[in-house]
Coordinates of C-alpha atoms in Angstrom, one line a residue:
X123 CA -37.6 -36.0 39.5
X124 CA -41.2 -35.3 38.4
X125 CA -41.2 -38.6 36.4
X126 CA -40.0 -40.5 39.4
X127 CA -42.5 -38.7 41.6
X128 CA -45.4 -39.5 39.4
X129 CA -44.2 -43.1 39.1
X130 CA -44.1 -43.3 42.8
X131 CA -47.6 -41.9 43.0
X132 CA -48.9 -44.4 40.5
X133 CA -47.3 -47.3 42.4
X134 CA -48.7 -46.1 45.7
X135 CA -52.1 -45.7 44.2
X136 CA -52.1 -49.5 43.0
X137 CA -50.8 -50.5 46.4
X138 CA -53.6 -48.5 48.0
X139 CA -56.1 -50.3 45.7
X140 CA -54.9 -53.7 46.8
X141 CA -55.1 -52.9 50.5
X142 CA -58.5 -51.1 50.2
X143 CA -60.3 -53.4 47.8
X144 CA -58.7 -56.9 48.4
X145 CA -62.0 -58.9 47.6
X146 CA -62.6 -56.9 44.5
X147 CA -59.0 -57.6 43.3
X148 CA -59.6 -61.3 43.9
X149 CA -62.7 -61.2 41.6
X150 CA -60.7 -59.3 39.0
X151 CA -58.0 -61.9 39.1
X152 CA -60.7 -64.6 38.6
X153 CA -62.0 -62.6 35.7
X154 CA -58.7 -62.4 34.0
X155 CA -58.1 -66.2 34.7
X156 CA -61.4 -67.2 33.2
X157 CA -60.7 -65.2 30.1
X158 CA -57.4 -66.9 29.8
X159 CA -59.0 -70.4 29.9
X160 CA -61.7 -69.2 27.5
X161 CA -59.1 -67.9 25.0
X162 CA -57.3 -71.2 25.1
X163 CA -60.2 -73.5 25.1
X164 CA -63.7 -72.4 25.5
X165 CA -65.8 -74.1 28.3
X166 CA -69.5 -74.4 28.7
X167 CA -70.1 -72.4 31.9
X168 CA -67.9 -69.5 31.0
X169 CA -70.8 -67.0 30.7
X170 CA -72.3 -67.9 34.1
X171 CA -68.8 -67.5 35.8
X172 CA -67.9 -64.3 34.0
X173 CA -71.2 -62.6 34.8
X174 CA -71.0 -63.7 38.5
X175 CA -67.4 -62.6 38.9
X176 CA -68.1 -59.1 37.4
X177 CA -71.1 -58.8 39.8
X178 CA -69.0 -59.8 42.7
X179 CA -66.3 -57.3 41.9
X180 CA -69.0 -54.5 41.8
X181 CA -70.7 -55.7 45.1
X182 CA -67.4 -55.7 47.0
X183 CA -66.5 -52.2 45.7
X184 CA -69.8 -50.9 46.9
X185 CA -69.3 -52.9 50.3
X186 CA -66.1 -51.1 50.7
X187 CA -67.7 -47.7 50.3
X188 CA -70.5 -48.5 52.8
X189 CA -67.9 -49.4 55.3
X190 CA -66.0 -46.3 54.7
X191 CA -69.0 -44.0 54.9
X192 CA -70.9 -45.5 57.9
X193 CA -68.5 -47.7 60.0
X194 CA -65.1 -47.7 61.6
X195 CA -64.3 -51.3 63.1
X196 CA -62.5 -53.6 60.9
X197 CA -65.0 -56.5 61.9
X198 CA -67.7 -54.4 60.2
X199 CA -65.7 -54.2 57.1
X200 CA -65.2 -58.0 56.8
X201 CA -68.8 -58.6 57.6
X202 CA -69.9 -56.3 54.9
X203 CA -67.5 -57.8 52.3
X204 CA -68.5 -61.3 53.4
X205 CA -72.1 -60.2 52.7
X206 CA -71.1 -59.1 49.3
X207 CA -69.6 -62.6 48.6
X208 CA -72.8 -64.3 49.9
X209 CA -74.9 -62.1 47.5
X210 CA -72.6 -63.0 44.6
X211 CA -73.1 -66.7 45.3
X212 CA -77.0 -66.2 45.4
X213 CA -76.8 -64.3 42.1
X214 CA -74.9 -67.4 40.6
X215 CA -77.8 -69.6 41.5
X216 CA -80.3 -67.4 39.7
X217 CA -78.6 -68.0 36.4
X218 CA -79.6 -71.0 34.2
X219 CA -77.1 -73.8 33.4
X220 CA -77.3 -73.1 29.7
X221 CA -75.7 -70.4 27.6
X222 CA -76.8 -67.2 29.4
X223 CA -75.6 -64.7 26.7
X224 CA -79.3 -64.0 26.1
X225 CA -81.2 -60.7 26.2
X226 CA -82.7 -61.4 29.7
X227 CA -79.5 -62.3 31.5
X228 CA -77.4 -59.8 29.7
X229 CA -79.7 -56.8 30.1
X230 CA -80.6 -57.8 33.7
X231 CA -76.9 -58.1 34.6
X232 CA -76.1 -54.7 33.0
X233 CA -78.9 -53.1 35.0
X234 CA -77.5 -54.6 38.2
X235 CA -74.0 -53.5 37.2
X236 CA -75.2 -49.9 36.3
X237 CA -77.1 -49.6 39.7
X238 CA -74.0 -50.8 41.6
X239 CA -71.9 -48.2 39.8
X240 CA -74.4 -45.4 40.8
X241 CA -74.3 -46.6 44.4
X242 CA -70.5 -46.7 44.3
X243 CA -70.5 -43.0 43.3
X244 CA -73.5 -42.0 45.6
X245 CA -72.7 -43.7 49.0
X246 CA -69.7 -41.5 50.0
X247 CA -72.0 -38.4 49.5
X248 CA -74.9 -39.6 51.6
X249 CA -75.7 -37.0 54.3
X250 CA -72.2 -35.6 53.8
X251 CA -71.6 -31.8 53.8
X252 CA -68.1 -32.2 52.5
X253 CA -68.4 -34.4 49.7
X254 CA -71.5 -33.9 47.4
X255 CA -72.7 -36.2 44.7
X256 CA -71.6 -34.1 41.7
X257 CA -68.0 -33.8 43.3
X258 CA -67.7 -37.5 43.6
X259 CA -69.2 -37.9 40.2
X260 CA -66.4 -35.6 38.8
X261 CA -63.7 -37.7 40.7
X262 CA -65.0 -40.9 39.2
X263 CA -65.5 -39.3 35.8
X264 CA -61.9 -38.2 35.8
X265 CA -60.5 -41.5 36.9
X266 CA -62.5 -43.4 34.2
X267 CA -61.2 -40.9 31.4
X268 CA -57.7 -41.3 32.7
X269 CA -57.8 -45.1 32.7
X270 CA -59.3 -45.2 29.2
X271 CA -56.6 -43.1 27.9
X272 CA -53.6 -44.9 29.7
X273 CA -55.1 -48.3 28.8
X274 CA -55.7 -47.5 25.3
X275 CA -52.2 -46.1 24.9
X276 CA -50.7 -49.1 26.6
X277 CA -52.8 -51.6 24.5
X278 CA -51.6 -49.9 21.2
X279 CA -48.0 -50.0 22.5
X280 CA -48.2 -53.7 23.6
X281 CA -49.8 -54.7 20.4
X282 CA -47.0 -52.8 18.4
X283 CA -44.3 -54.7 20.4
X284 CA -46.0 -58.1 19.8
X285 CA -46.4 -57.5 16.0
X286 CA -42.8 -56.1 15.8
X287 CA -41.4 -59.3 17.5
X288 CA -43.5 -61.5 15.4
X289 CA -42.5 -59.8 12.1
X290 CA -38.8 -59.1 12.9
X291 CA -37.4 -61.8 15.4
X292 CA -39.7 -64.9 15.9
X293 CA -43.2 -66.0 15.5
X294 CA -45.4 -65.1 18.5
X295 CA -48.5 -67.3 19.5
X296 CA -51.6 -66.3 17.5
X297 CA -53.6 -65.3 20.6
X298 CA -50.8 -63.2 22.2
X299 CA -52.6 -60.0 21.6
X300 CA -55.8 -61.3 23.1
X301 CA -54.1 -62.4 26.2
X302 CA -52.3 -59.0 26.5
X303 CA -55.6 -57.1 26.1
X304 CA -57.2 -59.3 28.7
X305 CA -54.5 -58.5 31.4
X306 CA -54.6 -54.7 30.5
X307 CA -58.4 -54.3 30.5
X308 CA -59.5 -56.9 33.1
X309 CA -56.7 -56.4 35.6
X310 CA -54.5 -53.4 35.1
X311 CA -57.2 -50.8 34.2
X312 CA -59.7 -51.7 36.9
X313 CA -56.9 -51.9 39.6
X314 CA -55.3 -48.5 38.5
X315 CA -58.9 -47.0 38.4
X316 CA -59.4 -48.1 42.1
X317 CA -56.2 -46.6 43.1
X318 CA -57.4 -43.2 41.8
X319 CA -60.8 -43.3 43.8
X320 CA -60.6 -40.8 46.6
X321 CA -60.1 -42.3 50.0
X322 CA -62.7 -41.4 52.7
X323 CA -62.0 -41.5 56.4
X324 CA -63.9 -40.4 59.4
X325 CA -67.4 -41.3 58.2
X326 CA -67.0 -39.6 54.8
X327 CA -64.6 -36.8 55.3
X328 CA -61.9 -35.9 52.6
X329 CA -59.1 -36.4 54.9
X330 CA -56.5 -38.6 53.2
X331 CA -57.9 -38.0 49.7
X332 CA -55.7 -36.6 47.0
X333 CA -55.9 -32.8 46.9
X334 CA -56.9 -32.6 43.3
X335 CA -59.5 -35.4 43.4
X336 CA -62.4 -32.9 43.4
X337 CA -60.7 -30.2 41.2
X338 CA -61.7 -29.7 37.5
X339 CA -58.7 -29.8 35.3
X340 CA -58.1 -26.8 33.2
X341 CA -58.5 -28.8 30.0
X342 CA -61.8 -30.3 31.1
X343 CA -63.0 -26.8 32.1
X344 CA -62.2 -25.4 28.7
X345 CA -63.8 -28.3 27.0
X346 CA -66.9 -28.0 28.8
X347 CA -67.4 -24.3 28.8
X348 CA -66.2 -23.3 25.4
X349 CA -67.0 -26.5 23.3
X350 CA -69.5 -29.0 25.0
X351 CA -71.9 -26.5 26.5
X352 CA -72.3 -24.3 23.2
X353 CA -72.7 -27.5 21.1
X354 CA -75.5 -28.7 23.5
X355 CA -77.0 -25.3 23.4
X356 CA -77.2 -25.3 19.4
X357 CA -78.4 -28.9 19.5
X358 CA -81.1 -27.9 22.0
X359 CA -82.4 -25.0 19.9
X360 CA -82.7 -27.5 16.9
X361 CA -84.7 -30.0 19.2
X362 CA -86.9 -27.3 20.4
X363 CA -87.7 -26.0 16.8
X364 CA -88.5 -29.5 15.8
X365 CA -90.7 -30.2 18.7
X366 CA -92.5 -26.9 18.3
X367 CA -93.0 -27.3 14.5
X368 CA -94.2 -30.9 14.8
X369 CA -95.9 -31.1 18.2
X370 CA -99.3 -31.5 16.5
X371 CA -98.3 -34.5 14.4
X372 CA -95.0 -36.2 13.4
X373 CA -93.4 -35.7 16.9
X374 CA -95.6 -38.3 18.3
X375 CA -94.9 -41.0 15.7
X376 CA -91.3 -40.5 14.6
X377 CA -89.3 -43.4 16.0
X378 CA -86.0 -42.0 14.8
X379 CA -86.4 -39.2 17.2
X380 CA -86.6 -41.2 20.3
X381 CA -82.9 -42.4 20.5
X382 CA -81.8 -38.8 19.7
X383 CA -83.8 -37.4 22.7
X384 CA -82.7 -40.2 25.1
X385 CA -79.0 -39.4 24.1
X386 CA -79.7 -35.6 24.6
X387 CA -81.1 -36.2 28.1
X388 CA -78.1 -38.3 29.0
X389 CA -75.6 -35.6 27.8
X390 CA -77.4 -32.8 29.6
X391 CA -77.5 -34.7 32.8
X392 CA -73.9 -35.6 32.6
X393 CA -72.7 -32.1 31.7
X394 CA -74.9 -30.7 34.4
X395 CA -73.3 -32.8 37.1
X396 CA -69.8 -31.8 35.8
X397 CA -70.7 -28.1 35.5
X398 CA -71.7 -28.0 39.1
X399 CA -68.0 -28.2 40.0
X400 CA -67.1 -25.2 37.7
X401 CA -67.2 -21.6 38.6
X402 CA -67.8 -20.1 35.2
X403 CA -70.5 -17.8 33.7
X404 CA -71.3 -20.2 30.8
X405 CA -71.5 -23.2 33.4
X406 CA -73.8 -21.0 35.6
X407 CA -76.1 -20.3 32.7
X408 CA -76.1 -23.9 31.7
X409 CA -77.2 -24.9 35.2
X410 CA -79.9 -22.4 35.4
X411 CA -81.4 -22.8 31.9
X412 CA -80.9 -26.3 30.5
X413 CA -82.5 -28.5 32.9
X414 CA -85.7 -26.4 32.6
X415 CA -85.5 -26.8 28.7
X416 CA -84.8 -30.6 28.9
X417 CA -87.7 -31.1 31.3
X418 CA -90.6 -30.4 28.8
X419 CA -88.8 -32.1 25.9
X420 CA -88.2 -35.4 27.8
X421 CA -91.7 -35.2 29.2
X422 CA -93.2 -35.0 25.7
X423 CA -91.0 -37.8 24.6
X424 CA -92.1 -40.1 27.5
X425 CA -95.6 -39.4 26.6
X426 CA -94.9 -40.2 22.9
X427 CA -93.1 -43.6 23.9
X428 CA -96.1 -44.5 26.0
X429 CA -98.4 -43.8 23.0
X430 CA -96.3 -46.0 20.8
X431 CA -97.1 -49.0 23.1
X432 CA -100.4 -49.1 21.0
X433 CA -98.4 -49.7 17.9
X434 CA -95.9 -52.4 19.0
X435 CA -97.1 -53.4 22.5
X436 CA -94.5 -53.3 25.3
X437 CA -91.0 -54.6 24.6
X438 CA -88.2 -54.6 27.0
X439 CA -86.6 -51.8 25.0
X440 CA -89.7 -49.7 25.1
X441 CA -90.0 -50.4 28.8
X442 CA -86.5 -49.1 29.5
X443 CA -87.0 -45.9 27.3
X444 CA -90.1 -45.1 29.3
X445 CA -88.3 -45.8 32.5
X446 CA -85.5 -43.6 31.5
X447 CA -88.0 -40.8 30.4
X448 CA -89.4 -40.9 33.9
X449 CA -85.9 -40.6 35.5
X450 CA -85.1 -37.7 33.1
X451 CA -88.2 -35.9 34.0
X452 CA -87.5 -36.3 37.7
X453 CA -83.8 -35.3 37.2
X454 CA -85.0 -32.1 35.4
X455 CA -87.2 -31.2 38.3
X456 CA -84.4 -31.8 40.9
X457 CA -82.0 -29.8 38.7
X458 CA -84.4 -27.0 38.1
X459 CA -85.9 -26.3 41.5
X460 CA -83.3 -27.6 44.0
X461 CA -79.7 -26.6 44.9
X462 CA -76.8 -28.7 43.7
X463 CA -76.2 -30.2 47.0
X464 CA -79.5 -32.2 46.4
X465 CA -78.2 -33.7 43.3
X466 CA -77.6 -37.1 45.0
X467 CA -81.4 -37.6 44.9
X468 CA -81.2 -38.6 41.2
X469 CA -79.0 -41.6 42.4
X470 CA -81.8 -42.7 44.6
X471 CA -84.3 -42.4 41.7
X472 CA -82.0 -44.4 39.5
X473 CA -81.6 -47.1 42.0
X474 CA -85.3 -47.5 42.7
X475 CA -86.2 -47.5 39.0
X476 CA -83.4 -50.0 38.4
X477 CA -84.6 -52.4 41.1
X478 CA -88.3 -52.0 39.7
X479 CA -87.1 -53.1 36.2
X480 CA -85.6 -56.4 37.5
X481 CA -88.2 -57.2 40.2
X482 CA -91.0 -59.7 39.1
X483 CA -93.8 -59.2 38.3
X484 CA -93.1 -55.6 37.3
X485 CA -89.7 -56.2 35.7
X486 CA -89.1 -55.4 32.1
X487 CA -89.3 -58.9 30.8
X488 CA -92.3 -60.1 32.6
X489 CA -94.2 -57.0 31.6
X490 CA -92.9 -57.2 28.0
X491 CA -93.7 -61.0 27.7
X492 CA -97.3 -60.5 29.0
X493 CA -97.9 -57.6 26.6
X494 CA -96.7 -59.5 23.6
X495 CA -98.6 -62.7 24.6
X496 CA -101.7 -60.7 25.2
X497 CA -101.3 -58.8 21.9
X498 CA -100.7 -62.0 19.9
X499 CA -103.6 -63.9 21.5
X500 CA -105.9 -60.9 21.0
X501 CA -105.1 -60.6 17.3
X502 CA -105.5 -64.3 16.7
X503 CA -108.8 -64.4 18.5
X504 CA -110.1 -61.5 16.7
X505 CA -109.4 -63.3 13.3
X506 CA -110.9 -66.6 14.6
X507 CA -107.5 -68.3 14.3
X508 CA -107.6 -70.2 17.6
X509 CA -109.8 -73.3 17.7
X510 CA -109.8 -76.1 20.2
X511 CA -106.8 -74.5 22.0
X512 CA -104.6 -74.5 18.7
X513 CA -103.7 -72.1 16.0
X514 CA -105.5 -72.5 12.8
X515 CA -103.8 -71.2 9.6
X516 CA -105.4 -68.3 7.8
X517 CA -103.7 -66.4 5.0
X518 CA -106.7 -63.9 4.5
X519 CA -106.2 -61.8 7.5
X520 CA -105.2 -58.1 7.0
X521 CA -101.5 -57.1 6.5
X522 CA -101.6 -55.1 9.8
X523 CA -102.6 -58.1 11.7
X524 CA -99.9 -60.3 10.0
X525 CA -97.4 -57.7 11.1
X526 CA -98.8 -57.7 14.6
X527 CA -98.6 -61.7 14.8
X528 CA -95.0 -61.6 13.2
X529 CA -93.6 -59.0 15.5
X530 CA -95.2 -60.5 18.7
X531 CA -93.9 -64.0 17.8
X532 CA -90.4 -62.6 17.0
X533 CA -90.3 -60.7 20.3
X534 CA -91.4 -63.8 22.2
X535 CA -88.7 -65.9 20.5
X536 CA -86.1 -63.1 21.3
X537 CA -87.2 -63.1 24.9
X538 CA -86.8 -67.0 25.1
X539 CA -90.6 -67.1 25.9
X540 CA -92.1 -68.7 22.9
X541 CA -92.5 -72.0 24.8
X542 CA -95.1 -70.3 27.1
X543 CA -97.5 -69.9 24.1
X544 CA -99.6 -73.0 24.7
X545 CA -101.6 -72.9 21.5
X546 CA -98.6 -73.4 19.4
X547 CA -97.4 -76.9 18.4
X548 CA -94.7 -78.5 20.5
X549 CA -91.2 -78.0 19.2
X550 CA -92.3 -75.0 17.3
X551 CA -89.5 -73.4 15.4
X552 CA -90.3 -69.8 14.5
X553 CA -88.3 -69.5 11.4
X554 CA -88.9 -73.0 10.1
X555 CA -92.6 -73.5 11.0
X556 CA -94.1 -70.0 11.0
X557 CA -95.8 -70.1 7.6
X558 CA -97.1 -73.6 8.0
X559 CA -98.6 -72.8 11.3
X560 CA -100.1 -69.4 10.7
X561 CA -100.8 -69.6 7.0
X562 CA -98.7 -66.8 5.8
X563 CA -94.9 -65.9 5.8
X564 CA -93.4 -63.7 8.4
X565 CA -94.5 -60.2 7.3
X566 CA -92.5 -57.2 8.2
X567 CA -93.1 -53.7 7.1
X568 CA -92.3 -50.1 8.0
X569 CA -96.0 -49.4 7.4
X570 CA -97.8 -48.1 10.5
X571 CA -101.4 -48.9 10.6
X572 CA -103.4 -45.7 9.9
X573 CA -100.5 -43.9 8.3
X574 CA -99.3 -43.5 4.7
X575 CA -96.5 -46.0 4.6
X576 CA -95.3 -48.9 2.2
X577 CA -92.4 -51.3 2.0
X578 CA -91.5 -54.1 -0.4
X579 CA -88.3 -56.1 -0.8
X580 CA -87.0 -58.8 -3.2
X581 CA -86.5 -62.4 -2.3
X582 CA -82.8 -62.7 -2.6
X583 CA -82.5 -66.5 -2.0
X584 CA -79.7 -68.6 -3.4
X585 CA -82.0 -69.6 -6.1
X586 CA -82.4 -66.0 -7.4
X587 CA -80.5 -65.7 -10.8
X588 CA -80.1 -62.6 -12.8
X589 CA -79.0 -63.0 -16.4
X590 CA -76.6 -60.3 -17.6
X591 CA -75.5 -61.9 -20.8
X592 CA -75.4 -59.5 -23.7
X593 CA -76.1 -56.4 -21.4
X594 CA -74.0 -53.3 -22.3
X595 CA -74.1 -51.8 -18.8
X596 CA -74.8 -53.4 -15.4
X597 CA -74.7 -51.4 -12.1
X598 CA -76.3 -50.6 -8.8
X599 CA -78.6 -47.6 -8.4
X600 CA -80.2 -46.0 -5.3
X601 CA -82.9 -43.4 -5.9
X602 CA -84.6 -41.2 -3.3
X603 CA -87.2 -38.4 -3.1
X604 CA -84.6 -36.5 -1.0
X605 CA -82.2 -35.9 -3.9
X606 CA -81.8 -36.3 -7.7
X607 CA -79.2 -38.8 -8.9
X608 CA -77.5 -39.6 -12.1
X609 CA -75.2 -42.3 -13.5
X610 CA -72.9 -42.5 -16.5
X611 CA -74.1 -45.8 -18.2
X612 CA -71.7 -46.3 -21.0
X613 CA -71.1 -44.6 -24.3
X614 CA -71.1 -41.3 -22.6
X615 CA -74.9 -41.5 -21.9
X616 CA -76.5 -40.2 -18.6
X617 CA -79.3 -41.9 -16.8
X618 CA -81.4 -39.9 -14.3
X619 CA -84.0 -40.9 -11.9
X620 CA -86.2 -37.9 -11.1
X621 CA -88.7 -37.7 -8.3
X622 CA -92.2 -36.6 -9.3
X623 CA -94.2 -35.5 -6.2
X624 CA -97.5 -37.1 -7.4
X625 CA -96.2 -39.9 -9.6
X626 CA -93.3 -41.4 -7.9
X627 CA -90.2 -41.5 -10.3
X628 CA -89.4 -40.8 -13.9
X629 CA -86.4 -42.4 -15.7
X630 CA -84.5 -40.5 -18.3
X631 CA -81.7 -41.6 -20.5
X632 CA -79.8 -39.0 -22.5
X633 CA -76.7 -38.8 -24.7
X634 CA -73.6 -36.6 -24.4
X635 CA -75.4 -33.7 -26.0
X636 CA -78.4 -34.0 -23.7
X637 CA -80.7 -35.5 -26.2
X638 CA -83.3 -37.8 -24.8
X639 CA -82.8 -41.5 -25.7
X640 CA -85.5 -43.0 -23.6
X641 CA -88.0 -42.0 -21.0
X642 CA -90.4 -43.9 -18.6
X643 CA -92.4 -43.5 -15.5
X644 CA -91.8 -46.1 -12.7
X645 CA -95.1 -45.5 -10.8
X646 CA -97.0 -48.5 -12.2
X647 CA -94.1 -50.8 -11.3
X648 CA -93.6 -49.3 -7.8
X649 CA -97.5 -49.4 -7.1
X650 CA -97.6 -53.0 -8.2
X651 CA -94.7 -53.8 -5.9
X652 CA -96.5 -52.2 -2.9
X653 CA -99.7 -54.1 -3.7
X654 CA -98.0 -57.4 -3.9
X655 CA -96.1 -56.7 -0.6
X656 CA -99.6 -56.5 1.1
X657 CA -100.2 -60.1 0.1
X658 CA -96.8 -61.7 0.7
X659 CA -93.3 -60.9 1.4
X660 CA -90.6 -61.1 0.2
X661 CA -91.4 -60.7 -3.5
X662 CA -90.1 -62.4 -6.6
X663 CA -88.2 -60.8 -9.5
X664 CA -91.4 -60.3 -11.7
X665 CA -93.0 -58.3 -9.0
X666 CA -90.1 -56.1 -8.5
X667 CA -89.3 -55.4 -12.1
X668 CA -89.3 -52.1 -14.1
X669 CA -88.6 -52.1 -17.8
X670 CA -88.8 -49.4 -20.4
X671 CA -87.9 -50.0 -24.0
X672 CA -87.8 -48.4 -27.5
X673 CA -86.0 -48.6 -30.8
X674 CA -82.7 -47.1 -29.3
X675 CA -82.4 -48.9 -25.9
X676 CA -83.8 -51.1 -23.2
X677 CA -83.5 -50.2 -19.6
X678 CA -84.3 -52.7 -16.9
X679 CA -84.3 -52.1 -13.0
X680 CA -84.7 -55.1 -10.8
X681 CA -85.6 -53.3 -7.6
X682 CA -84.2 -54.8 -4.4
X683 CA -86.2 -52.8 -1.9
X684 CA -88.7 -49.9 -1.9
X685 CA -90.0 -47.9 1.0
X686 CA -92.4 -45.0 1.4
X687 CA -93.1 -43.3 4.5
X688 CA -94.9 -39.8 4.7
X689 CA -93.4 -37.8 1.9
X690 CA -90.2 -39.8 1.6
X691 CA -89.7 -42.5 -1.0
X692 CA -86.5 -44.6 -1.4
X693 CA -85.5 -47.4 -3.6
X694 CA -82.5 -49.4 -4.7
X695 CA -81.8 -52.0 -7.3
X696 CA -79.8 -53.5 -10.1
X697 CA -79.6 -51.5 -13.4
X698 CA -79.3 -53.1 -16.8
X699 CA -78.9 -51.1 -20.1
X700 CA -79.0 -52.6 -23.4
X701 CA -78.3 -50.4 -26.5
X702 CA -79.7 -51.6 -29.8

């Protein structure tokens, strides 16, 4: 009986979704049909239509919630849904006719979709004393987890059936699994999800909603209070120790820390919103303490991200990192000093920041484009490389300026804005014409101007040939200042590459009894490679070669890459050992 009862509930939920979100269902069906056509035979305007249909589906979902929260008459509902269709059509005409799977369109659409999702969650809680933002967040979060689980299991099951039929009975079409995945994830999953969204009546009340929609399942409560919150606590302690120990130096320049802190802020915000629905001592402590700890961490990181603009200028990635930092700081303030029933304010902040990021002339791509064009032009002018409105090649400029030029041109090409640089030749191809136009090859380096960093790498073109004839041992080596490594290199002999703090690496070859066969220091070869990388990149074999030889053996390392940053030195290469 329980099975049939649950099946009945599931079917009624799907029926409810069909009646409640009819326009959304039509958009979803369109997405599934588009994907079917693309799977069978790709067509040129697929990306335009798929982006438009996804936006249309989300707009109609938000429109339905606006109606349920603020209106009663059916005419209001169809006017709002009609408005969502009109906005979708207008969005379509903002897209170019070419291939729009480019950074600008993809990211702009992603921002729109994320903003619409936040609005979808937030609207039912506006000025609502019965449904707060964190409650509706929980309901949507549970529905998403359920759908991911159900759809994942269904996908595995359908794939297994198709493979079994193909293997045991008769041959199935090659794209059967892709079509199945399309139906499951583009039609079944979203429709089932919409059937789980709580129903709002009487301007936002919970009447008619499922009784358990705003309850935390026991499994999720245990997961949050006894696993997630303690892990976040330990991770927070580690971050705090790092920030306190490095606040005077490395914290402000460590690019690796930035994504970790962004991920940390996201986790804290999500866990906080979920914990607002739990009556438990650990959850109470988390709500009281962690937003106040997150606040200074994300504030420092936002300042650090702003300071990094001096290094690379503004890119769209840096723009969004700073924007997220501002959001995280405001969220920390709201969570720390206001009661949970004000959590919905963070949705307003997100929507405002999201709209700012896509509204010219302060949107991410306009700001990033202007920053990179200004940075490029400034560097070229300072080096007297613009004459009569055109670039003049000059290979003698500093490595730091070569890196600035390369990265700025690269970013403009990635944004699709390189045509706006009017002092470059017409039909300029970045990767084919760069060296001819600027006088030096594209120069990349992990070196940060003003800091102790070096990088060198080997030119591994098709013409690169390594002769291994007559060599007794040939292998790959990776050596690092972080740990000592050793390799068995034939005849029971052991080769070690040992880091010397003031002298790079020493190579040592010993026999089975530990008797030294050969010994050589790699510092001269490594320093030569770094010096040559300041002049040109990539390097040829003769500039990345280390050889040590005596009467017993000859050891050669053709270094593929070297990097030095702070106190860390790493390298990799091909090892050749010849015993005499």
